[in-house]
């Protein structure tokens, strides 16, 4: 290889109980301790427990934000049903397959990649160590392949297995060392250059959203279990035992969002967490919260829909419902983290926005962001806090909860505040909050709610531009599509087509001026998104926020976006 | 935002007037809900919490209009969802007095699931259902408590479906206080509400509240209500037997239980950076805490 290797992409796969995912986590943990970055996606069969599982990893010297185009190595702990994953584990003639001949021939679906096969007696190696397990042998093989430092490898094992006692640690250290030695003897290596050791964070997008919630000041969470969002609820439920606050497991999605209405009305910064089908159930109440001006954050970790769809796979098809789902006219704030690293700040900011604007804020994550584990530099910045306005302009009979102001925001004293009693109401209301059928009141209040969003200065949080700012080609993306778009842009730029990526964080209200500036000078703009109907494209077109001739590159999940696919689309369209 | 942990005022001398708002009810003249409103205002005065420490929460329907007719804080939400709103509010603000009100359609039909789980969860709430056995606001459709043979345009000849017993369901689901009142017996109803509010946990009051517009025959309830026939018990099985065998017209407190209420929220350090520390990996100075590898659902460090 002429160029220095920057990353290595490895899959560890096996049937249920072999511990493939644990081995994958160990690789990520070891890479982090060796000064590398990394990203791990988990695959599992449809079974609730057991079945085949695979850890898809890439570790390298630079931050990694998307799945690789291909994998350098597949380590098969056994074969069983691993061939089912073949379409999701692209291999080619320069890839390696490491497997145990005892498990039989490499399945045709995998062997047809032409990858070089290295046979190692994985089970035998494991049994040569007292208490040794095949997944730790696989871990050792992967660590050796990537050339991870022995100290980092052992430290990762201690951190992961330490809780199970010294015997387990010794067994894992032994099995991993045996795996390393066996693989070293093959003379094959994809050694990474030395990493830049520093303290970093290793976490998933779901955990990162949870942290952002706590930093934002969330003290009340109500949610109903739904894949792939439940991990946020579970993480918060555990953390809040120490942190304080409360997670209520509601009887259904509708109860959850209504509990949030109640707690927020009481003054507590509040969050509910769901995925598409749950969001669909919540929309009536979201309309109520918009009308009654009740702050809350609604997290939607998007998955493939409609209906049950594919609950464990990513898609960006909930944008329409996030923007427009509710009866009547209900303008709202919709934000989306542009990477896992962006989740803490964007979630924290979402809490601030909800509180400051007294309105629901939708946070659109997706399965790909939520359930992927990554190593990131510790985010340096935290958004400046914004709080709820609670001090009334007047009390007693002169207090008007929905008094018309220039900003559209009016003070929201919490119950317990004397002489400010008001009724939150989904009925059209007057400034006093009293129900009113008057056209004048209705229009004034609708305008007020729109004005809140339009006059607010979202500043530089609207999004980011990556790559050459004067590049003639612009890829516009949100959520987990940003990562592969950035890799694609780097490749296109390197290949002679300077390409910028406009990563949109604020999806509503559309930051038209910022977007126009970010797209200025672009001769070609392509909106890249992972859904079938081009929801972001249509949204921005409808808002007249795209330049003339802007194109849509939309395709649905469950297959993850890979940079090569975006490059191919762009190049093909150019050729045509 | 400060979350107040304690009521900030001691009981004080209050009257019904302190809880009367200037908003004119939309109810038909002769509606039972006027009686319930008055009884609630009396009860709140008796309880002595000032209006700003009380929140009346409701869903949608004639009776759910009630919050605007008191001087307390209020939340008039969407159809059927009053109990979850009240639950979130009371959990976030245990210092407030939270009263939930609504009708039979709102509470037993579209909101039926929340009724079960509010009783089961046993948060310290009072739930007052004004049961007129009809959807009034939509002009006369049968509800879950309407007699099977009650004729209407929506169900000519009747639904043919057995009405259910809200009290039996509340008891089965774990409500800690179960009573039936009559809207026009304002004074005893006020006393019953006071007792329900003071009783810890989920207190459920089914109030027979005639709809004279769509169910004029309910005017007869004045005569047919059986007063004083019920003695409270703390034996859930006995209360259930009484409920299942009565005529659904007996008023009184059927059950006063002593179930523990929903647990208190953990009080924590409130420092997100202590939480963020668990994500740290690599670097030279950092030590991985011994216990962190095995908690949080097997999270790998």
Coordinates of C-alpha atoms in Angstrom, one line a residue, chain A residues 57-283:
Chain A
X57 CA -16.3 -1.5 13.2
X58 CA -13.9 1.0 11.7
X59 CA -11.1 2.3 13.8
X60 CA -8.5 4.8 12.5
X61 CA -6.4 7.9 13.1
X62 CA -9.2 10.4 12.2
X63 CA -12.7 10.8 13.5
X64 CA -15.1 8.4 11.8
X65 CA -18.7 9.5 11.1
X66 CA -20.1 6.9 8.7
X67 CA -20.0 3.3 7.8
X68 CA -17.2 2.3 5.5
X69 CA -17.8 1.4 1.9
X70 CA -16.2 -2.0 2.4
X71 CA -14.7 -4.1 5.2
X72 CA -11.0 -5.1 5.3
X73 CA -11.7 -8.1 7.4
X74 CA -14.5 -10.4 8.5
X75 CA -13.7 -12.5 11.6
X76 CA -16.2 -15.3 11.8
X77 CA -16.5 -16.9 15.2
X78 CA -18.8 -19.4 13.6
X79 CA -21.0 -19.4 10.4
X80 CA -24.5 -20.5 11.4
X81 CA -26.7 -17.7 9.9
X82 CA -24.0 -15.1 9.4
X83 CA -24.5 -15.3 5.6
X84 CA -27.8 -13.4 6.2
X85 CA -25.7 -10.3 6.9
X86 CA -23.8 -10.6 3.6
X87 CA -25.4 -7.6 1.9
X88 CA -24.5 -5.5 4.9
X89 CA -20.9 -6.6 5.1
X90 CA -19.4 -5.6 1.7
X91 CA -16.2 -7.5 1.2
X92 CA -14.0 -7.6 -1.9
X93 CA -10.9 -9.3 -3.3
X94 CA -8.6 -7.3 -1.0
X95 CA -10.5 -8.2 2.1
X96 CA -9.7 -11.0 4.5
X97 CA -11.9 -13.6 6.0
X98 CA -10.6 -15.2 9.2
X99 CA -12.5 -18.3 10.2
X100 CA -12.2 -21.6 11.9
X101 CA -12.1 -24.6 9.5
X102 CA -13.9 -26.6 12.1
X103 CA -17.1 -24.6 11.3
X104 CA -17.1 -25.8 7.7
X105 CA -16.8 -23.9 4.4
X106 CA -17.2 -20.2 4.0
X107 CA -20.9 -19.7 3.0
X108 CA -21.2 -18.9 -0.7
X109 CA -22.9 -15.5 -0.1
X110 CA -19.7 -14.4 1.6
X111 CA -17.1 -16.4 -0.3
X112 CA -18.2 -14.9 -3.6
X113 CA -16.6 -11.6 -2.6
X114 CA -13.3 -13.2 -3.5
X115 CA -11.8 -12.2 -0.2
X116 CA -8.7 -14.1 0.9
X117 CA -9.5 -16.7 3.5
X118 CA -7.2 -17.3 6.5
X119 CA -8.1 -20.3 8.5
X120 CA -7.3 -20.4 12.2
X121 CA -8.4 -22.9 14.8
X122 CA -10.3 -20.3 16.8
X123 CA -12.1 -22.7 19.1
X124 CA -9.0 -24.7 19.7
X125 CA -7.0 -21.6 20.6
X126 CA -9.8 -20.6 23.0
X127 CA -9.8 -23.9 24.7
X128 CA -6.0 -23.8 25.1
X129 CA -6.7 -21.1 27.7
X130 CA -8.5 -21.9 30.9
X131 CA -11.9 -20.3 30.7
X132 CA -11.0 -18.8 27.3
X133 CA -13.8 -17.8 25.0
X134 CA -13.8 -17.6 21.2
X135 CA -14.9 -14.0 21.1
X136 CA -11.8 -12.9 23.1
X137 CA -9.7 -14.9 20.6
X138 CA -11.5 -13.0 17.8
X139 CA -10.8 -9.7 19.7
X140 CA -7.1 -10.6 19.9
X141 CA -7.1 -11.3 16.1
X142 CA -8.6 -8.0 15.3
X143 CA -6.3 -6.1 17.7
X144 CA -3.3 -7.7 16.0
X145 CA -4.6 -7.0 12.6
X146 CA -5.0 -3.3 13.4
X147 CA -1.7 -3.3 15.3
X148 CA -3.2 -2.0 18.5
X149 CA -0.7 -1.7 21.4
X150 CA -0.8 -4.6 23.8
X151 CA -1.1 -2.3 26.8
X152 CA -4.3 -0.7 25.4
X153 CA -5.7 -4.1 24.6
X154 CA -5.2 -5.4 28.1
X155 CA -6.5 -2.2 29.7
X156 CA -9.7 -2.4 27.6
X157 CA -10.2 -6.0 28.8
X158 CA -9.8 -5.0 32.4
X159 CA -12.2 -2.1 32.0
X160 CA -14.8 -4.3 30.3
X161 CA -14.5 -7.6 32.2
X162 CA -13.1 -6.3 35.5
X163 CA -16.6 -6.5 37.2
X164 CA -16.7 -10.2 36.6
X165 CA -13.7 -10.9 38.7
X166 CA -10.0 -11.6 38.4
X167 CA -10.5 -15.1 36.9
X168 CA -12.6 -13.8 34.0
X169 CA -10.0 -11.1 33.4
X170 CA -7.2 -13.6 33.3
X171 CA -9.1 -15.9 30.9
X172 CA -9.9 -13.0 28.6
X173 CA -6.3 -11.7 28.7
X174 CA -5.0 -15.1 27.9
X175 CA -7.5 -15.8 25.1
X176 CA -6.8 -12.4 23.5
X177 CA -3.1 -12.9 23.7
X178 CA -3.4 -16.3 22.1
X179 CA -5.5 -14.9 19.3
X180 CA -2.9 -12.2 18.8
X181 CA -0.1 -14.7 18.6
X182 CA -2.0 -16.9 16.2
X183 CA -2.8 -14.1 13.9
X184 CA 0.7 -12.6 14.1
X185 CA 2.0 -16.0 12.9
X186 CA 0.1 -15.6 9.6
X187 CA 2.3 -12.6 8.7
X188 CA -0.7 -10.5 7.7
X189 CA -1.2 -7.0 9.1
X190 CA -3.2 -3.9 8.4
X191 CA -1.4 -2.0 11.1
X192 CA -2.5 1.5 11.8
X193 CA 0.0 4.3 12.3
X194 CA 0.5 5.3 16.0
X195 CA -2.6 7.0 17.4
X196 CA -2.6 10.4 19.0
X197 CA -3.3 9.5 22.7
X198 CA -5.8 11.8 24.4
X199 CA -8.7 11.6 26.7
X200 CA -11.8 11.1 24.5
X201 CA -15.4 10.0 24.9
X202 CA -16.8 6.7 23.8
X203 CA -20.6 6.7 23.6
X204 CA -23.6 6.1 21.4
X205 CA -25.8 8.7 20.0
X206 CA -28.6 7.6 22.3
X207 CA -26.4 8.1 25.3
X208 CA -25.2 11.4 23.9
X209 CA -28.8 12.6 23.6
X210 CA -29.4 11.6 27.2
X211 CA -26.4 13.6 28.4
X212 CA -27.6 16.6 26.4
X213 CA -30.9 16.3 28.2
X214 CA -29.3 16.4 31.6
X215 CA -27.1 19.3 30.7
X216 CA -30.1 21.1 29.4
X217 CA -31.7 20.8 32.7
X218 CA -34.3 18.1 32.0
X219 CA -35.8 16.9 35.3
X220 CA -38.8 15.0 34.1
X221 CA -39.0 12.4 31.4
X222 CA -42.1 10.3 30.4
X223 CA -41.8 7.7 27.7
X224 CA -43.1 4.4 26.4
X225 CA -40.7 1.7 25.1
X226 CA -40.0 1.8 21.4
X227 CA -37.1 0.7 19.3
X228 CA -34.6 2.3 18.6
X229 CA -35.3 5.0 21.2
X230 CA -35.7 3.1 24.4
X231 CA -32.0 3.2 25.2
X232 CA -32.3 6.9 25.9
X233 CA -35.1 6.3 28.4
X234 CA -33.2 3.5 30.0
X235 CA -30.0 5.4 30.2
X236 CA -31.7 8.4 31.8
X237 CA -33.6 6.2 34.2
X238 CA -30.4 4.8 35.5
X239 CA -28.5 8.1 35.5
X240 CA -31.3 10.0 37.1
X241 CA -31.0 7.8 40.2
X242 CA -27.8 9.7 40.8
X243 CA -28.5 12.9 39.0
X244 CA -32.0 13.4 40.4
X245 CA -35.3 14.0 38.5
X246 CA -37.7 11.4 37.3
X247 CA -38.4 9.0 34.5
X248 CA -41.9 7.8 34.3
X249 CA -42.7 4.7 32.2
X250 CA -46.1 5.8 30.8
X251 CA -48.9 3.4 29.9
X252 CA -48.7 4.5 26.2
X253 CA -47.2 7.1 23.9
X254 CA -50.1 9.5 24.4
X255 CA -49.9 9.3 28.2
X256 CA -46.2 10.0 28.0
X257 CA -46.5 13.3 26.0
X258 CA -49.5 14.4 28.2
X259 CA -47.5 13.7 31.3
X260 CA -44.9 16.0 29.8
X261 CA -47.6 18.7 29.3
X262 CA -48.4 18.4 33.0
X263 CA -44.9 18.5 34.3
X264 CA -43.9 21.3 32.1
X265 CA -46.9 23.3 33.0
X266 CA -45.7 22.8 36.6
X267 CA -42.4 24.4 35.6
X268 CA -40.1 21.4 35.0
X269 CA -38.0 21.2 31.9
X270 CA -39.4 18.1 30.3
X271 CA -38.7 15.4 27.6
X272 CA -40.4 12.5 25.9
X273 CA -38.6 10.0 23.8
X274 CA -40.0 8.0 20.9
X275 CA -39.7 6.7 17.4
X276 CA -42.0 7.2 14.3
X277 CA -45.0 5.2 15.4
X278 CA -45.0 6.8 18.8
X279 CA -44.6 10.3 17.3
X280 CA -47.7 9.6 15.2
X281 CA -49.7 8.9 18.4
X282 CA -48.4 12.0 20.1
X283 CA -49.3 14.5 17.4

